Coordinates of C-alpha atoms (C1' of nucleotides) in Angstrom, one line a residue:
Chain A
M1 CA -3.0 -4.8 14.3
K2 CA -2.7 -3.5 10.8
I3 CA -5.8 -3.9 8.6
T4 CA -5.6 -3.3 4.8
S5 CA -8.3 -3.2 2.2
W6 CA -7.6 -3.5 -1.5
N7 CA -9.7 -4.1 -4.6
I8 CA -7.1 -6.3 -6.4
N9 CA -9.1 -6.7 -9.7
S10 CA -8.3 -10.4 -10.1
V11 CA -6.3 -12.3 -7.4
R12 CA -4.9 -14.8 -9.9
L13 CA -3.6 -12.2 -12.3
R14 CA -2.1 -10.0 -9.5
L15 CA -0.7 -12.7 -7.2
P16 CA 2.8 -11.2 -7.6
L17 CA 1.5 -7.8 -6.7
L18 CA -0.2 -9.2 -3.6
E19 CA 3.2 -10.5 -2.5
Q20 CA 4.5 -7.0 -3.1
V21 CA 1.8 -5.5 -0.9
F22 CA 2.6 -8.1 1.8
A23 CA 6.3 -7.1 1.6
T24 CA 5.8 -3.3 1.6
V25 CA 2.5 -2.6 3.5
A26 CA 2.9 -5.6 5.8
P27 CA -0.7 -5.9 7.0
D28 CA -1.7 -8.4 9.7
V29 CA -5.0 -8.7 7.9
I30 CA -5.9 -7.8 4.3
C31 CA -9.4 -7.7 2.8
L32 CA -9.6 -8.1 -0.9
Q33 CA -12.4 -7.3 -3.4
E34 CA -12.9 -8.3 -7.0
T35 CA -11.0 -11.6 -6.6
K36 CA -12.8 -12.8 -9.7
C37 CA -12.5 -16.5 -9.2
V38 CA -14.5 -19.4 -7.7
D39 CA -13.3 -20.9 -4.5
D40 CA -11.7 -23.9 -6.2
Q41 CA -9.5 -21.5 -8.1
F42 CA -8.4 -19.4 -5.2
P43 CA -4.6 -19.5 -4.7
T44 CA -4.9 -20.7 -1.1
E45 CA -1.6 -22.4 -0.9
A46 CA 0.5 -19.7 -2.6
I47 CA -0.9 -17.1 -0.2
A48 CA -0.4 -19.3 2.8
D49 CA 3.2 -19.7 1.7
M50 CA 3.5 -15.9 1.7
G51 CA 2.7 -15.9 5.4
Y52 CA -1.1 -15.6 5.4
P53 CA -2.4 -19.0 6.2
Y54 CA -5.7 -17.9 7.8
Q55 CA -8.1 -17.3 5.1
A56 CA -11.8 -16.8 4.4
Y57 CA -13.1 -16.2 0.9
R58 CA -16.2 -16.4 -1.3
G59 CA -15.8 -16.1 -5.1
E60 CA -17.8 -16.5 -8.3
K61 CA -16.9 -16.8 -11.9
S62 CA -15.6 -13.6 -13.6
Y63 CA -17.1 -11.1 -11.2
N64 CA -17.1 -9.9 -7.6
G65 CA -15.5 -12.1 -5.0
V66 CA -14.1 -11.1 -1.5
A67 CA -11.4 -12.5 0.7
I68 CA -10.0 -12.0 4.2
L69 CA -6.3 -13.1 4.5
S70 CA -4.6 -13.0 7.8
R71 CA -1.3 -13.9 9.5
L72 CA -3.2 -14.0 12.8
P73 CA -5.8 -16.6 13.6
L74 CA -9.2 -15.9 12.2
R75 CA -12.5 -17.3 13.4
D76 CA -16.2 -17.4 12.8
A77 CA -16.1 -16.5 9.1
S78 CA -19.6 -15.8 7.8
H79 CA -21.5 -13.7 5.4
E80 CA -24.8 -12.1 4.6
L81 CA -26.7 -11.8 1.4
W82 CA -27.9 -8.4 0.2
A83 CA -30.5 -6.8 -2.0
G84 CA -32.0 -10.2 -3.0
K85 CA -29.0 -11.6 -4.7
E86 CA -26.5 -14.3 -4.0
D87 CA -23.5 -12.6 -5.3
C88 CA -20.2 -12.6 -3.4
R89 CA -19.9 -9.1 -2.1
H90 CA -19.5 -9.6 1.6
I91 CA -17.6 -11.7 4.1
S92 CA -16.7 -11.2 7.7
A93 CA -14.5 -12.9 10.3
I94 CA -13.1 -12.2 13.8
V95 CA -9.5 -11.4 14.3
N96 CA -8.2 -10.4 17.8
D97 CA -11.8 -10.3 19.0
I98 CA -12.7 -7.7 16.5
R99 CA -15.2 -8.6 13.7
I100 CA -14.0 -7.4 10.4
H101 CA -16.6 -6.9 7.6
N102 CA -15.3 -6.8 4.0
F103 CA -17.7 -5.4 1.4
Y104 CA -17.7 -4.9 -2.3
I105 CA -20.7 -2.6 -2.9
P106 CA -22.1 -2.6 -6.5
A107 CA -20.6 -0.1 -8.9
G108 CA -24.1 1.0 -10.0
G109 CA -23.8 1.3 -13.8
D110 CA -23.8 4.5 -15.7
V111 CA -27.1 6.2 -15.4
P112 CA -28.0 7.6 -11.9
E113 CA -31.7 6.8 -12.2
R114 CA -33.1 3.5 -10.8
D115 CA -36.0 3.5 -13.3
E116 CA -33.6 3.5 -16.2
N117 CA -30.8 1.6 -14.7
P118 CA -31.5 -1.4 -12.4
K119 CA -27.8 -1.5 -11.4
F120 CA -28.2 1.9 -9.7
G121 CA -31.3 0.7 -7.9
H122 CA -29.4 -2.4 -6.8
K123 CA -26.6 -0.2 -5.4
L124 CA -29.0 2.0 -3.5
D125 CA -30.9 -1.0 -2.1
F126 CA -27.6 -2.7 -1.1
V127 CA -26.4 0.4 0.9
K128 CA -29.8 0.8 2.5
E129 CA -29.8 -2.9 3.7
V130 CA -26.3 -2.6 5.1
T131 CA -27.3 0.6 6.9
A132 CA -30.3 -1.2 8.4
Y133 CA -28.3 -4.2 9.3
F134 CA -25.8 -2.3 11.4
A135 CA -28.4 0.1 12.8
A136 CA -30.4 -2.8 14.2
Q137 CA -27.7 -4.2 16.5
D138 CA -25.2 -3.2 19.0
Q139 CA -22.3 -5.0 17.4
G140 CA -19.5 -4.2 19.8
S141 CA -16.1 -3.4 18.4
A142 CA -16.0 -3.9 14.7
V143 CA -14.4 -2.7 11.5
M144 CA -16.0 -2.3 8.1
V145 CA -13.8 -2.1 5.0
G146 CA -14.0 -2.4 1.3
D147 CA -14.6 -1.0 -2.1
L148 CA -17.8 0.9 -1.3
N149 CA -17.9 2.6 -4.7
I150 CA -19.0 5.9 -3.3
A151 CA -16.9 9.0 -2.7
P152 CA -18.9 10.8 0.0
L153 CA -17.2 14.1 0.4
A154 CA -16.2 16.9 -2.0
E155 CA -12.6 16.3 -0.9
D156 CA -12.9 12.6 -2.1
V157 CA -13.0 13.5 -5.8
W158 CA -11.0 15.5 -8.3
S159 CA -14.0 17.7 -9.1
T160 CA -17.1 17.6 -7.0
K161 CA -18.8 19.8 -9.7
Q162 CA -17.9 17.7 -12.7
L163 CA -18.8 14.5 -10.9
R164 CA -22.1 15.7 -9.5
N165 CA -24.1 13.5 -11.8
V166 CA -21.6 10.7 -12.1
V167 CA -22.4 7.4 -10.3
S168 CA -20.2 7.2 -7.2
H169 CA -20.6 10.9 -6.3
T170 CA -24.3 11.8 -6.8
D171 CA -26.0 13.6 -3.9
L172 CA -28.2 10.5 -3.2
E173 CA -25.3 8.1 -3.0
R174 CA -23.3 10.5 -0.8
E175 CA -26.2 11.0 1.6
R176 CA -26.8 7.2 1.7
L177 CA -23.2 6.5 2.7
L178 CA -23.0 9.3 5.2
S179 CA -26.2 8.0 6.7
L180 CA -24.7 4.4 6.8
I181 CA -21.8 5.8 8.8
A182 CA -24.0 7.8 11.2
K183 CA -26.7 5.2 11.8
G184 CA -24.2 2.3 12.2
G185 CA -22.1 4.2 14.8
W186 CA -19.1 4.1 12.5
H187 CA -16.1 6.4 12.3
D188 CA -14.4 7.0 9.0
A189 CA -10.9 6.1 10.1
I190 CA -9.1 7.1 6.9
R191 CA -10.7 10.6 6.7
G192 CA -10.5 10.9 10.4
H193 CA -6.7 10.4 10.3
F194 CA -6.0 12.9 7.4
G195 CA -8.6 15.5 8.4
P196 CA -11.4 17.1 6.5
E197 CA -9.3 19.3 4.1
E198 CA -7.0 16.8 2.6
I199 CA -7.8 15.6 -1.0
L200 CA -7.8 11.8 -0.8
Y201 CA -8.1 9.2 -3.6
S202 CA -7.9 5.4 -3.6
W203 CA -8.8 4.8 -7.2
W204 CA -7.7 6.2 -10.6
S205 CA -9.3 5.2 -13.8
Y206 CA -7.4 2.9 -16.2
R207 CA -8.5 5.3 -19.0
A208 CA -6.2 8.2 -18.3
R209 CA -3.2 8.2 -20.5
D210 CA -1.1 9.2 -17.5
Y211 CA -3.0 8.7 -14.2
R212 CA -0.4 10.7 -12.3
A213 CA -0.6 13.7 -14.7
S214 CA -4.4 13.9 -15.0
N215 CA -4.8 12.8 -11.3
R216 CA -8.5 12.5 -11.6
G217 CA -9.0 10.2 -8.7
R218 CA -11.8 9.3 -6.3
R219 CA -11.9 7.9 -2.7
L220 CA -14.0 4.8 -3.3
D221 CA -12.3 2.5 -0.8
H222 CA -12.9 3.0 2.9
I223 CA -12.1 1.7 6.4
F224 CA -14.7 2.5 9.1
V225 CA -14.3 1.5 12.8
T226 CA -17.0 1.5 15.5
N227 CA -16.9 4.7 17.5
D228 CA -15.4 2.9 20.6
L229 CA -12.3 2.1 18.4
A230 CA -11.9 5.7 17.0
D231 CA -9.3 6.6 19.6
K232 CA -7.4 3.4 19.0
V233 CA -6.6 4.1 15.3
T234 CA -2.9 5.0 15.7
S235 CA -2.1 5.4 12.0
A236 CA -3.7 5.3 8.5
E237 CA -2.3 5.2 5.0
I238 CA -3.2 5.2 1.4
F239 CA -0.6 3.3 -0.5
A240 CA -0.8 5.4 -3.7
E241 CA 2.5 4.2 -5.1
A242 CA 0.9 0.8 -6.0
R243 CA -1.1 2.6 -8.8
G244 CA 2.3 3.1 -10.5
W245 CA 3.3 -0.5 -10.4
E246 CA 3.4 -2.7 -13.6
K247 CA 0.0 -4.1 -14.5
P248 CA -1.6 -2.4 -11.5
S249 CA -5.1 -2.6 -10.1
D250 CA -7.0 0.6 -10.6
H251 CA -7.5 0.7 -6.8
V252 CA -4.7 1.0 -4.2
P253 CA -4.4 -0.6 -0.8
I254 CA -5.6 1.5 2.2
S255 CA -4.7 0.6 5.8
I256 CA -5.2 1.5 9.4
T257 CA -3.3 0.4 12.5
L258 CA -5.3 -0.3 15.6
Chain B
dA1 C1' -20.5 13.8 -19.4
dT2 C1' -17.4 11.3 -21.9
dG3 C1' -13.9 7.5 -22.1
dG4 C1' -7.8 7.5 -24.2
dC5 C1' -8.2 0.9 -20.4
dA6 C1' -8.4 -3.7 -18.4
dA7 C1' -10.1 -8.5 -17.0
dA8 C1' -12.7 -12.7 -17.8
dT9 C1' -15.2 -15.6 -20.7
dT10 C1' -15.8 -17.4 -24.9
dG11 C1' -14.1 -17.8 -29.3
dA12 C1' -13.6 -11.7 -31.9
dA13 C1' -16.8 -9.9 -29.3
dT14 C1' -19.2 -9.0 -25.1
dT15 C1' -19.9 -7.7 -20.2
dT16 C1' -18.4 -5.3 -16.4
dG17 C1' -16.1 -2.0 -14.0
dA18 C1' -16.9 3.6 -12.2

DNA sequence: ATGGCAAATTGAATTTGA
């Protein structure tokens, strides 16, 4: 079973690119973030016609929004609310007896101080709650994917020194995400596949004149599997070429095969 | 540490992303 995660940055605008991803990456299940539309506007039929009729999604106007699209039957779709908000940043469902959790963790704003910037506090609280949620239960075999908006390792950014005080790579965020992985019994399947030395990015800013030339990326998107599944990850990929497509998302699809 | 961009909403400017 191939599972992909992609921050699509508007599912309506990039519906043709979603079809491209289906054609080239060929996932069995894809988890989207930042769909940016309410459920009534979600292109259910068009995506079903592309071969992915099993769907679960939660969206809101303009912001956030998550979806799980599958060509295999999907059951028990559900979600939790986090950090005292009702925003659409999480959805989960079971495919092939494995529960898949799809997250869009808050970006966290600009200033890495919760007193000055409530968005940063929201992000920290969100990660803490997710950590506690998974630490409190033996969840069996599960997968956690999404745009987690944190690059935890030095090898996950173009310059660990220059990004030290930049939200997504501060020490506090890095510690919190590594703690989430450890306490939840997760295995970082993408990093595990490529090894500790490889420089890995899943996001490149729109602001670079030439993203390929500047190559100032960050690994903000992740796929974790519970430790019992670690040995069953037979491949992993970061589909970087999607960043070079016409009208791309600033994130690229990442995948594992179980 | 910023910002050369982008999307959605609402009506040319604002919010959000990271």
